[in-house]
PDB file of C-alpha atoms in Angstrom:
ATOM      1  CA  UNK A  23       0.000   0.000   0.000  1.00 53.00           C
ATOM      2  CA  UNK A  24       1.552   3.272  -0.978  1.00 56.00           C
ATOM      3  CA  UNK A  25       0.675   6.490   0.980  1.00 58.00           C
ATOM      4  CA  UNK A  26       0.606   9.979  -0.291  1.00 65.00           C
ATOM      5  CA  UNK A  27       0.482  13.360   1.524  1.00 65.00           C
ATOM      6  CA  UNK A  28      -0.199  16.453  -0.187  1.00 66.00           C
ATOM      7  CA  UNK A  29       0.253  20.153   1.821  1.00 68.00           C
ATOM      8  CA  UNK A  30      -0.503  23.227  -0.107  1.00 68.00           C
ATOM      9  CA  UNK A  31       1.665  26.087   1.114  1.00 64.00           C
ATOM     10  CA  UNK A  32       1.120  29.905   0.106  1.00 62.00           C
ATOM     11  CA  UNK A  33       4.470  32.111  -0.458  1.00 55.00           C
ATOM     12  CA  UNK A  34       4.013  35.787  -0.828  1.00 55.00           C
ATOM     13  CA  UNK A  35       6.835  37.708  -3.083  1.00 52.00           C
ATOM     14  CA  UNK A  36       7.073  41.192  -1.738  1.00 54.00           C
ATOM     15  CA  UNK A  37       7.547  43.255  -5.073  1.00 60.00           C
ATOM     16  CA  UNK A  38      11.333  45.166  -4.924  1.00 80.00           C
ATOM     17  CA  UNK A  39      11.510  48.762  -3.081  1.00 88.00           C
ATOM     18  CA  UNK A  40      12.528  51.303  -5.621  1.00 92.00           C
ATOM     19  CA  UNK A  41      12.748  55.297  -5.279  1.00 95.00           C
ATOM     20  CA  UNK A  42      13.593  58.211  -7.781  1.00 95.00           C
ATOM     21  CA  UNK A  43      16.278  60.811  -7.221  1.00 96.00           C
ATOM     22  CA  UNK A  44      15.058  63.964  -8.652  1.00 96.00           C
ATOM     23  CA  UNK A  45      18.400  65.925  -7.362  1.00 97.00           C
ATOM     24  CA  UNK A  46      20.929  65.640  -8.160  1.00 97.00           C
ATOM     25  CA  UNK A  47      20.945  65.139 -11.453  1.00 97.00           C
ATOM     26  CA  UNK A  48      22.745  62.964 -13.480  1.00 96.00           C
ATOM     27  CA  UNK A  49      25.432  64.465 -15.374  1.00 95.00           C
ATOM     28  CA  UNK A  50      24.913  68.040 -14.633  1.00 95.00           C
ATOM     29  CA  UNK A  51      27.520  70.439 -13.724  1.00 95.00           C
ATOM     30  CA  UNK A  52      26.551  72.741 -10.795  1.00 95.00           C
ATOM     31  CA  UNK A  53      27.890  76.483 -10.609  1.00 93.00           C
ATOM     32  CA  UNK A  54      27.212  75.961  -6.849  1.00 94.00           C
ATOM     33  CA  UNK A  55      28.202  73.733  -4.001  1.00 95.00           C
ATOM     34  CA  UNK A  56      24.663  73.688  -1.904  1.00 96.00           C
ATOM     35  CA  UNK A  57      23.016  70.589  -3.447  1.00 97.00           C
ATOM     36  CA  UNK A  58      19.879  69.536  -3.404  1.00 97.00           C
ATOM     37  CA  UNK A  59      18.822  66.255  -2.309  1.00 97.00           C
ATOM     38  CA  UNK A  60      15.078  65.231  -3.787  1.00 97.00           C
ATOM     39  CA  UNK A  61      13.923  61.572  -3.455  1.00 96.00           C
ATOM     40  CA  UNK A  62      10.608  60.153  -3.418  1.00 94.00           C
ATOM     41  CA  UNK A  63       9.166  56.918  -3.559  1.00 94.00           C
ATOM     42  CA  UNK A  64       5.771  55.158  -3.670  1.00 92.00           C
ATOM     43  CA  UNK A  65       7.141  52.709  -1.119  1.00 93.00           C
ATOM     44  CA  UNK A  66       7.169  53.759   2.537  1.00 94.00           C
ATOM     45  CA  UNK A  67      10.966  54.754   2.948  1.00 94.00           C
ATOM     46  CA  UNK A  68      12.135  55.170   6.198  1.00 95.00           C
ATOM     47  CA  UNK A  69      15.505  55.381   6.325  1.00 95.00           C
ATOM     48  CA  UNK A  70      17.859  57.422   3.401  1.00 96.00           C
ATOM     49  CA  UNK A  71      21.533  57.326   3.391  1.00 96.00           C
ATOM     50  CA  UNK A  72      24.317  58.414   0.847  1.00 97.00           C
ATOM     51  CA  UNK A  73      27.787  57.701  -0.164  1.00 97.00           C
ATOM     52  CA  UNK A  74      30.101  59.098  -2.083  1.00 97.00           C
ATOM     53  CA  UNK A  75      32.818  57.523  -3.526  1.00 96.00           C
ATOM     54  CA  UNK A  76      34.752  60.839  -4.310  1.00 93.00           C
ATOM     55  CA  UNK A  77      35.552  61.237  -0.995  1.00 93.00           C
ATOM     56  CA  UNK A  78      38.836  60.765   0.866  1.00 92.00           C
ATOM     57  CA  UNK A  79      37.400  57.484   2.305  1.00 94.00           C
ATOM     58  CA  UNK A  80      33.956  57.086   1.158  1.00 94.00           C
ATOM     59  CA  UNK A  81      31.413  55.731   4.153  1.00 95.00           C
ATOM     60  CA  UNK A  82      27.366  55.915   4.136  1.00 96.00           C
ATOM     61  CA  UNK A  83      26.357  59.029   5.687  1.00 95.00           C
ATOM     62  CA  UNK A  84      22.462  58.766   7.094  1.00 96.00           C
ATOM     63  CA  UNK A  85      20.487  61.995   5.752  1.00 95.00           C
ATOM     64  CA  UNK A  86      16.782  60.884   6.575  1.00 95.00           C
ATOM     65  CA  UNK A  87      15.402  58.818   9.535  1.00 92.00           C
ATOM     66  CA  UNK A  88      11.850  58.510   9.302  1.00 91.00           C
ATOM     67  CA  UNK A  89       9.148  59.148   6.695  1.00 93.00           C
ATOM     68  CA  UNK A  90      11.680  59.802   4.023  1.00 94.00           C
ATOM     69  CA  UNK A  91       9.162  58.892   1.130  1.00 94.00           C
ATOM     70  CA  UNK A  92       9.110  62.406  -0.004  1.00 95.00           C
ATOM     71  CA  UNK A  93      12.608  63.974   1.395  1.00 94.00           C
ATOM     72  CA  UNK A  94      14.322  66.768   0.795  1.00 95.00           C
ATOM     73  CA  UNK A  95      17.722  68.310   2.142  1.00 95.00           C
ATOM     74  CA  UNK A  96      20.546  70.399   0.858  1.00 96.00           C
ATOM     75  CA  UNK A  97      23.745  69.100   1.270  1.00 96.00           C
ATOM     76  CA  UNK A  98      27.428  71.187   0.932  1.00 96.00           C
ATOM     77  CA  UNK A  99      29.517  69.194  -0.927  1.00 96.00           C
ATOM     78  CA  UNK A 100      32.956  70.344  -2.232  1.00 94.00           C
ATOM     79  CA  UNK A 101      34.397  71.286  -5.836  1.00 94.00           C
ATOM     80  CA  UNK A 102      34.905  68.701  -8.569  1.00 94.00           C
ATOM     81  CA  UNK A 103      33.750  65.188  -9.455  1.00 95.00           C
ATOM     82  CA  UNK A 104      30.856  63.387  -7.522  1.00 97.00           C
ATOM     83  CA  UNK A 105      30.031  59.807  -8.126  1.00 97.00           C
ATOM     84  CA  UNK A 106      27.278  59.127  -5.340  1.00 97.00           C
ATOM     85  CA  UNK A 107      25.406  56.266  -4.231  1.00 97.00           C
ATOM     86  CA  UNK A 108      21.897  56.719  -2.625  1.00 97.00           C
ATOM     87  CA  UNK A 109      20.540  53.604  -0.133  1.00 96.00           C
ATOM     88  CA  UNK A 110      17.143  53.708   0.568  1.00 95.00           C
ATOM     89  CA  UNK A 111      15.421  51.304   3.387  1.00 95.00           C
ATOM     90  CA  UNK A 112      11.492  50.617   3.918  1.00 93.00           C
ATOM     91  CA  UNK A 113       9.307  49.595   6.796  1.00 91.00           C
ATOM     92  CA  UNK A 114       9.876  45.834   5.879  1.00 90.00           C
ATOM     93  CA  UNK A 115      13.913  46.167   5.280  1.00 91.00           C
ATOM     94  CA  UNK A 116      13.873  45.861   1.769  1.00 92.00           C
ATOM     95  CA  UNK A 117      16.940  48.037   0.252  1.00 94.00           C
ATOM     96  CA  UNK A 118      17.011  49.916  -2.974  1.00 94.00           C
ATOM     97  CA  UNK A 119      20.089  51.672  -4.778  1.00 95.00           C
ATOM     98  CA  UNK A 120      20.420  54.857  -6.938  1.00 95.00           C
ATOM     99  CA  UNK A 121      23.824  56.087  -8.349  1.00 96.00           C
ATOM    100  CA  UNK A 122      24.021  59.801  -9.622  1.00 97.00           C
ATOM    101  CA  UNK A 123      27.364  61.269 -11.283  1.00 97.00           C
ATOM    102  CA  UNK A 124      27.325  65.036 -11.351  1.00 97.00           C
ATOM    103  CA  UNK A 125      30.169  67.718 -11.271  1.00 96.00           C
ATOM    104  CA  UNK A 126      30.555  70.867  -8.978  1.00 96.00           C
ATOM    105  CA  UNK A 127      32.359  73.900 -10.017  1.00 94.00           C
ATOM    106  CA  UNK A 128      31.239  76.924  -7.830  1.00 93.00           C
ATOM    107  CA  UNK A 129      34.158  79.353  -7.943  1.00 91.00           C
ATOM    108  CA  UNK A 130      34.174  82.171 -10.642  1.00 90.00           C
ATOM    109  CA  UNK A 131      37.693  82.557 -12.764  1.00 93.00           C
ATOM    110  CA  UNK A 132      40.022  85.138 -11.889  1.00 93.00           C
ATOM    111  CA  UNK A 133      41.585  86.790 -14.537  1.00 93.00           C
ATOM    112  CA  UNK A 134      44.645  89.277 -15.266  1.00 88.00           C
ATOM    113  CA  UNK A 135      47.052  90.725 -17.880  1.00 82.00           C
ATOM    114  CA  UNK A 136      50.819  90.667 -17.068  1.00 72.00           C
ATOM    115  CA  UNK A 137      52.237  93.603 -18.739  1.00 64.00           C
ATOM    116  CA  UNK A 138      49.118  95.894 -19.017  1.00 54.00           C
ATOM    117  CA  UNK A 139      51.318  98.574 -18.365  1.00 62.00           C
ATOM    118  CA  UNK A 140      53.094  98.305 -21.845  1.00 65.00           C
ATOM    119  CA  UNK A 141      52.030 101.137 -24.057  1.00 80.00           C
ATOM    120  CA  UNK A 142      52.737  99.186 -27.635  1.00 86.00           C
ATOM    121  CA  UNK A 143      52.619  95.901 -29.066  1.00 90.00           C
ATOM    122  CA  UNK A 144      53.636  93.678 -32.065  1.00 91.00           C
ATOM    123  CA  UNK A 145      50.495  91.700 -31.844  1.00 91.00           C
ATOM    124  CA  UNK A 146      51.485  90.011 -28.920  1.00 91.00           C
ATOM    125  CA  UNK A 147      49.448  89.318 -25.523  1.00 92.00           C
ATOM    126  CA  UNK A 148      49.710  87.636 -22.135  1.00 91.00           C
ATOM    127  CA  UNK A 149      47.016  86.741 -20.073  1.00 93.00           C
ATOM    128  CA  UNK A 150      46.921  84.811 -16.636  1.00 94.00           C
ATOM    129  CA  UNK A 151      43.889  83.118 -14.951  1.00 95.00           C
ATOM    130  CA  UNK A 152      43.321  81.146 -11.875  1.00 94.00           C
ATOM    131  CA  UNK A 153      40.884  78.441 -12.776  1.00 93.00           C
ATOM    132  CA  UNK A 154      40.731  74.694 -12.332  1.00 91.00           C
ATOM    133  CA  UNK A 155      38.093  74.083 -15.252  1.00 92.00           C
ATOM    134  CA  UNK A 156      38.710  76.413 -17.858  1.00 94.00           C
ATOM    135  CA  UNK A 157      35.993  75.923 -20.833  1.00 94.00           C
ATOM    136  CA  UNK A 158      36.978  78.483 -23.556  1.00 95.00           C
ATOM    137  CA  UNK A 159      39.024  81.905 -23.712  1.00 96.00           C
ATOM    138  CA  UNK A 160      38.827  85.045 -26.109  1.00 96.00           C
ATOM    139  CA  UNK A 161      40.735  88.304 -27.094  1.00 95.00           C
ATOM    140  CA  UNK A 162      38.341  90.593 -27.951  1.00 95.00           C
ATOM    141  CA  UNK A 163      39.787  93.458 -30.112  1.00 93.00           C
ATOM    142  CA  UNK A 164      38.599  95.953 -31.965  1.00 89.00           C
ATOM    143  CA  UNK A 165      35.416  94.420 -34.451  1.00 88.00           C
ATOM    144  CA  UNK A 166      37.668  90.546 -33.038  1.00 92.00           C
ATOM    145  CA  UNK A 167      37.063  87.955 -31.696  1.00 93.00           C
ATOM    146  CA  UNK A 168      39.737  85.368 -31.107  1.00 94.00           C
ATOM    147  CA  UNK A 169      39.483  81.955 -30.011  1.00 95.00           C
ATOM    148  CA  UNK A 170      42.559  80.928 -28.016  1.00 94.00           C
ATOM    149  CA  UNK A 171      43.676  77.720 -27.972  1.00 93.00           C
ATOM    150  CA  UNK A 172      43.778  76.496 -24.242  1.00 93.00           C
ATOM    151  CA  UNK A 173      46.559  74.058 -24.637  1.00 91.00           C
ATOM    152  CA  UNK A 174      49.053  76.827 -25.585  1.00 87.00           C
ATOM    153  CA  UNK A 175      48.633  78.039 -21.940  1.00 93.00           C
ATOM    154  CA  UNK A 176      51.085  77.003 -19.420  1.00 93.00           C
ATOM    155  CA  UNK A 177      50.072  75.787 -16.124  1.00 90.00           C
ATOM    156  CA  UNK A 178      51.592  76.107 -13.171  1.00 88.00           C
ATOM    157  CA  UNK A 179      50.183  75.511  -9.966  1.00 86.00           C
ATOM    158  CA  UNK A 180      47.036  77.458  -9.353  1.00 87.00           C
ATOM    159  CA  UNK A 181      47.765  80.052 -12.058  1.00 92.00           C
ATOM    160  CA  UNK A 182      47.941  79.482 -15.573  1.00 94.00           C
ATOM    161  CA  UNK A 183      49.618  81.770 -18.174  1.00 94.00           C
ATOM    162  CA  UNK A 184      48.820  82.210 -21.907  1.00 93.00           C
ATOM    163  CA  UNK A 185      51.122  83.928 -24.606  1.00 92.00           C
ATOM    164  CA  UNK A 186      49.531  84.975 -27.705  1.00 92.00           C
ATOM    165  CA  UNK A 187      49.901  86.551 -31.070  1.00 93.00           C
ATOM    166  CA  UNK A 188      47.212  88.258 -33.246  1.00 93.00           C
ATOM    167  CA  UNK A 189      48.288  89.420 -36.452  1.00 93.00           C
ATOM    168  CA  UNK A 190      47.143  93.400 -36.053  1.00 93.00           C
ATOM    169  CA  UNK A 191      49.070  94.515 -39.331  1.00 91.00           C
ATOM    170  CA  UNK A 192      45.665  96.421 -40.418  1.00 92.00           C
ATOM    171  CA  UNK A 193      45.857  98.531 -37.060  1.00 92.00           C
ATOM    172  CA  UNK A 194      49.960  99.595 -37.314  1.00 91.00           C
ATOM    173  CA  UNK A 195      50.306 102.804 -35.518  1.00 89.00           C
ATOM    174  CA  UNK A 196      46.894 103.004 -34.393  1.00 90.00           C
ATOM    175  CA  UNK A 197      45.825 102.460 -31.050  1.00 91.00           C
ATOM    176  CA  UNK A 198      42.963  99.836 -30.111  1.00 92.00           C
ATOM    177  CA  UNK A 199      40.957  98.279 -26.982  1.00 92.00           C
ATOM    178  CA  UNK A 200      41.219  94.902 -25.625  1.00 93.00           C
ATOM    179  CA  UNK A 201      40.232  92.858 -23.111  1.00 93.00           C
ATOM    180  CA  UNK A 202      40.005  89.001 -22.438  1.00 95.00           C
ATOM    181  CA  UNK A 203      36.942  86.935 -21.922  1.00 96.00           C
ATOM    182  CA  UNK A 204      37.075  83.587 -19.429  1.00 96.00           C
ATOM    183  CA  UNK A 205      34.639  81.150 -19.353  1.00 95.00           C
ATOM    184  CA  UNK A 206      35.080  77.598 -16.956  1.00 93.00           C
ATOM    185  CA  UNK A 207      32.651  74.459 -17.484  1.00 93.00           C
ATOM    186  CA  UNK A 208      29.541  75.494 -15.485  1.00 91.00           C
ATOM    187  CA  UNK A 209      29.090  78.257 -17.585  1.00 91.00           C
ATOM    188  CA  UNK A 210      30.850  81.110 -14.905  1.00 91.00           C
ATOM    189  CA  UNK A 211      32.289  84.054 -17.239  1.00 91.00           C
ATOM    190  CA  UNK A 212      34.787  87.160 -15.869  1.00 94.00           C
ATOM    191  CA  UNK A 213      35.986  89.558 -18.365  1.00 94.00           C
ATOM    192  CA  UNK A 214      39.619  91.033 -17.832  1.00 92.00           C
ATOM    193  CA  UNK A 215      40.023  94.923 -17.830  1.00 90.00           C
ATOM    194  CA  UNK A 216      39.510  96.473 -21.319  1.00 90.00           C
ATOM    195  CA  UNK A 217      42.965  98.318 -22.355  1.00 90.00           C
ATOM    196  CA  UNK A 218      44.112 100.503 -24.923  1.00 89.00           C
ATOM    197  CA  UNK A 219      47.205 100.029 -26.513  1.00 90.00           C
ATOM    198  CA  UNK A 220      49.489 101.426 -29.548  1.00 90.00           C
ATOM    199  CA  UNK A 221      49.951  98.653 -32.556  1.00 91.00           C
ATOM    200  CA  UNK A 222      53.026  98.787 -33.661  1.00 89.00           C
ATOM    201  CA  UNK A 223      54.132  95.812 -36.446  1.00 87.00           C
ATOM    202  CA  UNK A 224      56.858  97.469 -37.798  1.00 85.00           C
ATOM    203  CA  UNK A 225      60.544  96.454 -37.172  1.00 85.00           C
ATOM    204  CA  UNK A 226      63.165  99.145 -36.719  1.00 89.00           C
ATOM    205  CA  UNK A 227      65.072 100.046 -39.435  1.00 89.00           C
ATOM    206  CA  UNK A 228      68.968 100.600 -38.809  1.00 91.00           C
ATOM    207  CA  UNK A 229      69.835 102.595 -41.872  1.00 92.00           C
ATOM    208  CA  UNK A 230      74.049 102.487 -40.666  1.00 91.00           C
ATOM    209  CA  UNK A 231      76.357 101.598 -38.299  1.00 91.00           C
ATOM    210  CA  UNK A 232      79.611 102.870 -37.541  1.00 90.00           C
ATOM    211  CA  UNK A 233      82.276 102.667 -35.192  1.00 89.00           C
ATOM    212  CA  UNK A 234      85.511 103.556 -34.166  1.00 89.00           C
ATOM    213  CA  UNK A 235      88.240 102.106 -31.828  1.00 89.00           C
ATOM    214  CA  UNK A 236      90.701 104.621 -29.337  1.00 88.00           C
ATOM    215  CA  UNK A 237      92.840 102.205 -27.635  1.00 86.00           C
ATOM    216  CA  UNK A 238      89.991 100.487 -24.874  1.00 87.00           C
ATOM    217  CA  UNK A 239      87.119 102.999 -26.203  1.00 86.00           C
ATOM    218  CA  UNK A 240      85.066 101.910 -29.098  1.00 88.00           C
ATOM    219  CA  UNK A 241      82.536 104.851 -30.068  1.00 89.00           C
ATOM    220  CA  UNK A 242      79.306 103.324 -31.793  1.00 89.00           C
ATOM    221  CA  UNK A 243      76.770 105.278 -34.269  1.00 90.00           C
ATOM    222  CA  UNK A 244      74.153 103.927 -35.558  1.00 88.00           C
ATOM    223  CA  UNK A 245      71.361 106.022 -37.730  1.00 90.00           C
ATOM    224  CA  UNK A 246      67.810 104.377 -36.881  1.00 88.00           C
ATOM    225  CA  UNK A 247      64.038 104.470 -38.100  1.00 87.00           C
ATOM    226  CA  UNK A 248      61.674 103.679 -35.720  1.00 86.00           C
ATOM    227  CA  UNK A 249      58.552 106.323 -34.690  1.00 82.00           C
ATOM    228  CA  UNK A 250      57.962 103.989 -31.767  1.00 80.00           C
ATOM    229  CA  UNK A 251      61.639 103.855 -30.177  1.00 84.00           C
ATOM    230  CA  UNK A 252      62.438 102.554 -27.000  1.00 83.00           C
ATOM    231  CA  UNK A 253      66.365 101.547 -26.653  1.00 87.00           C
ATOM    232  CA  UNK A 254      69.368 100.203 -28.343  1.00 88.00           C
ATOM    233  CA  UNK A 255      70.952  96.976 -26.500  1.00 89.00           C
ATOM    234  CA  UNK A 256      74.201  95.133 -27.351  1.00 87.00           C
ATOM    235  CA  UNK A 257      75.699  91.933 -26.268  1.00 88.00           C
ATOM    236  CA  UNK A 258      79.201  90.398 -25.951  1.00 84.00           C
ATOM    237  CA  UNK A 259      80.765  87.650 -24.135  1.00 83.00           C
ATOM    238  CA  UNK A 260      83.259  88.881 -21.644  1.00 78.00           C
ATOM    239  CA  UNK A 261      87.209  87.715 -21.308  1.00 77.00           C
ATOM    240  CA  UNK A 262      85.287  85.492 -18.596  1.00 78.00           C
ATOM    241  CA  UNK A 263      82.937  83.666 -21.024  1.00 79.00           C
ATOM    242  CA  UNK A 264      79.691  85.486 -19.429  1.00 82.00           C
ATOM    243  CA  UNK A 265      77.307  87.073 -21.628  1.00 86.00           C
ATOM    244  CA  UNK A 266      76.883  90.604 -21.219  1.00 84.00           C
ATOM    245  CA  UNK A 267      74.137  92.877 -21.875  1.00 87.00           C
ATOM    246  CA  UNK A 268      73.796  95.813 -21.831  1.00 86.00           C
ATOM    247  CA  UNK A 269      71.576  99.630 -22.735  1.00 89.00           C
ATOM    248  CA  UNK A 270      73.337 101.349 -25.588  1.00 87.00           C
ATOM    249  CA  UNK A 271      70.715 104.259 -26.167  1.00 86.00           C
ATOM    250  CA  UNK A 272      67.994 105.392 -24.126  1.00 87.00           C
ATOM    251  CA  UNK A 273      66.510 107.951 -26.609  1.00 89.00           C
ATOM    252  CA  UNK A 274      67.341 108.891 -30.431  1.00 87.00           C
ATOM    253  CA  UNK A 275      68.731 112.292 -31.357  1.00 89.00           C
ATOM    254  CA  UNK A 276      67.613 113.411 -34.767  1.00 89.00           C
ATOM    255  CA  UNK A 277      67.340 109.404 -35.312  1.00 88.00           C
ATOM    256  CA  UNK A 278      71.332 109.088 -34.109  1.00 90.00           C
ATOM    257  CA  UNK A 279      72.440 106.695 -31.337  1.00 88.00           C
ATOM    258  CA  UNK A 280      75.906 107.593 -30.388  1.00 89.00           C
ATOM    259  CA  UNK A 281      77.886 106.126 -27.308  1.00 90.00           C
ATOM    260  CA  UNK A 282      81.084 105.652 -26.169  1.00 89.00           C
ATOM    261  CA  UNK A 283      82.093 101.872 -24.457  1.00 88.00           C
ATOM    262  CA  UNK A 284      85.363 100.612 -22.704  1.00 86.00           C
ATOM    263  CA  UNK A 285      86.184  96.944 -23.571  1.00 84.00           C
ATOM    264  CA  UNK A 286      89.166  95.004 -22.418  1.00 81.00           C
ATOM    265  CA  UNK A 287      92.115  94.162 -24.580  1.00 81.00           C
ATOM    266  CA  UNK A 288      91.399  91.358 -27.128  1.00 77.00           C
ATOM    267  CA  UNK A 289      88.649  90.721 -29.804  1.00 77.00           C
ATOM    268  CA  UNK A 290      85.165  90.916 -29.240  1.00 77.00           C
ATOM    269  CA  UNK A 291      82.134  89.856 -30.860  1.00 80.00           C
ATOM    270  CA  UNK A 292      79.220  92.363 -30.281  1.00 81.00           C
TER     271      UNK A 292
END
């Protein structure tokens, strides 16, 4: 005789807690470092916590205790990445998981120009800036406006310097306005001073030079063009091997340098 025994049992599969994160937002990049936090959930969430993994040692910080099916909180967070992972709990333990990547960049540029002082250029222009995220960078001249090329600039440390030429040949002895315009990846702008300056593409002309030699003294003239003048220089290397160099005019008269220089005995090479 064979016996048989039949049970029916019941299981009941609780459906998965879930939540949305409406803030942050994925892939966004913040101009400020308050953040909103905005979850909500049809499921009765009582317990929220975050982590985020850009931290110095990442760890689940608890940001809602109770009734956290509609939360909201503002959280300071610092500049940069942010890779975070949301943990949501319910009144039965279930456990849900959200990650959200966003990127903070609250702090404006700061901008300068090295050398604003200088009354002429050749089309040359130097600009530094202290920004981690730089997004673009213009010279705005005249009707202008150049794009400079970002990875000309060199950085170093917090500042970062850029050296650039813009052919100005159509404004040669006249004098224009510039100024630079910064922009970094969350959309934060600062404009540098706008400057006038004297264009001035033209290289001296030196029409002669003469000299003559009295024992140590060695008399130089030299008959120069130039409506923009600023100084003569020359250059030799010394009976010690160091390179001198040195102001031979300050000023033109009548479009004449003319000094007098003491050298040691022996040949020169100026």
């Amino acid at each position: 005789i064979a016996l048989r025994q039949t049970q029916n049992v019941t299981v009941r599969v609780l459906p998965e807690v879930d939540f949305n994160v409406i803030s942050p937002v994925e892939g966004i990049i913040y101009d400020h470092n308050r953040i909103e936090f905005r979850i909500n959930s049809t499921y009765n969430i009582q317990e929220i916590e975050y982590l985020d993994f850009s931290d110095d040692v990442p760890r689940f910080k608890k940001i809602c205790w109770k009734d956290c099916s509609d939360f909201t909180r503002f959280v300071v967070l610092r500049e940069g990445k942010h890779d975070i992972l949301f943990r949501g709990i319910d009144d039965k333990g279930r456990i849900a998981q959200k990650e959200v990547k966003f990127f903070i960049d609250s702090i404006s540029p700061k901008i300068s120009t090295p050398g604003s002082r200088i009354d002429f250029t050749n089309g040359t222009f130097l600009v530094s800036f202290v920004e981690a995220n730089p997004a673009s960078l213009f010279l705005h001249y005249e009707n202008v406006n150049k794009n400079i090329s970002l990875n000309s600039c060199v950085e170093e440390r917090t500042k970062t310097t850029c050296k650039i030429f813009a052919n100005l040949s159509d404004f040669n002895n006249q004098e224009i306005d510039y100024f630079f315009n910064l922009t970094d990846i969350a959309g934060n702008n600062v404009l540098s001073k706008s400057r006038e300056i004297v264009v001035d593409t033209s290289a001296p002309i030196i029409n002669s030079l003469n000299y003559s030699i009295k024992e140590r003294a060695i008399t130089f003239r030299l008959n120069i063009t130039e409506k923009n003048f600023d100084e003569v220089r020359f250059s030799y290397i010394d009976k010690n091997g160091r390179l001198k160099d040195e102001i031979l005019c300050a000023r033109l008269e009548n479009g004449i340098c003319e000094k007098r220089k003491y050298f040691s005995y022996g040949e020169h090479e100026i």
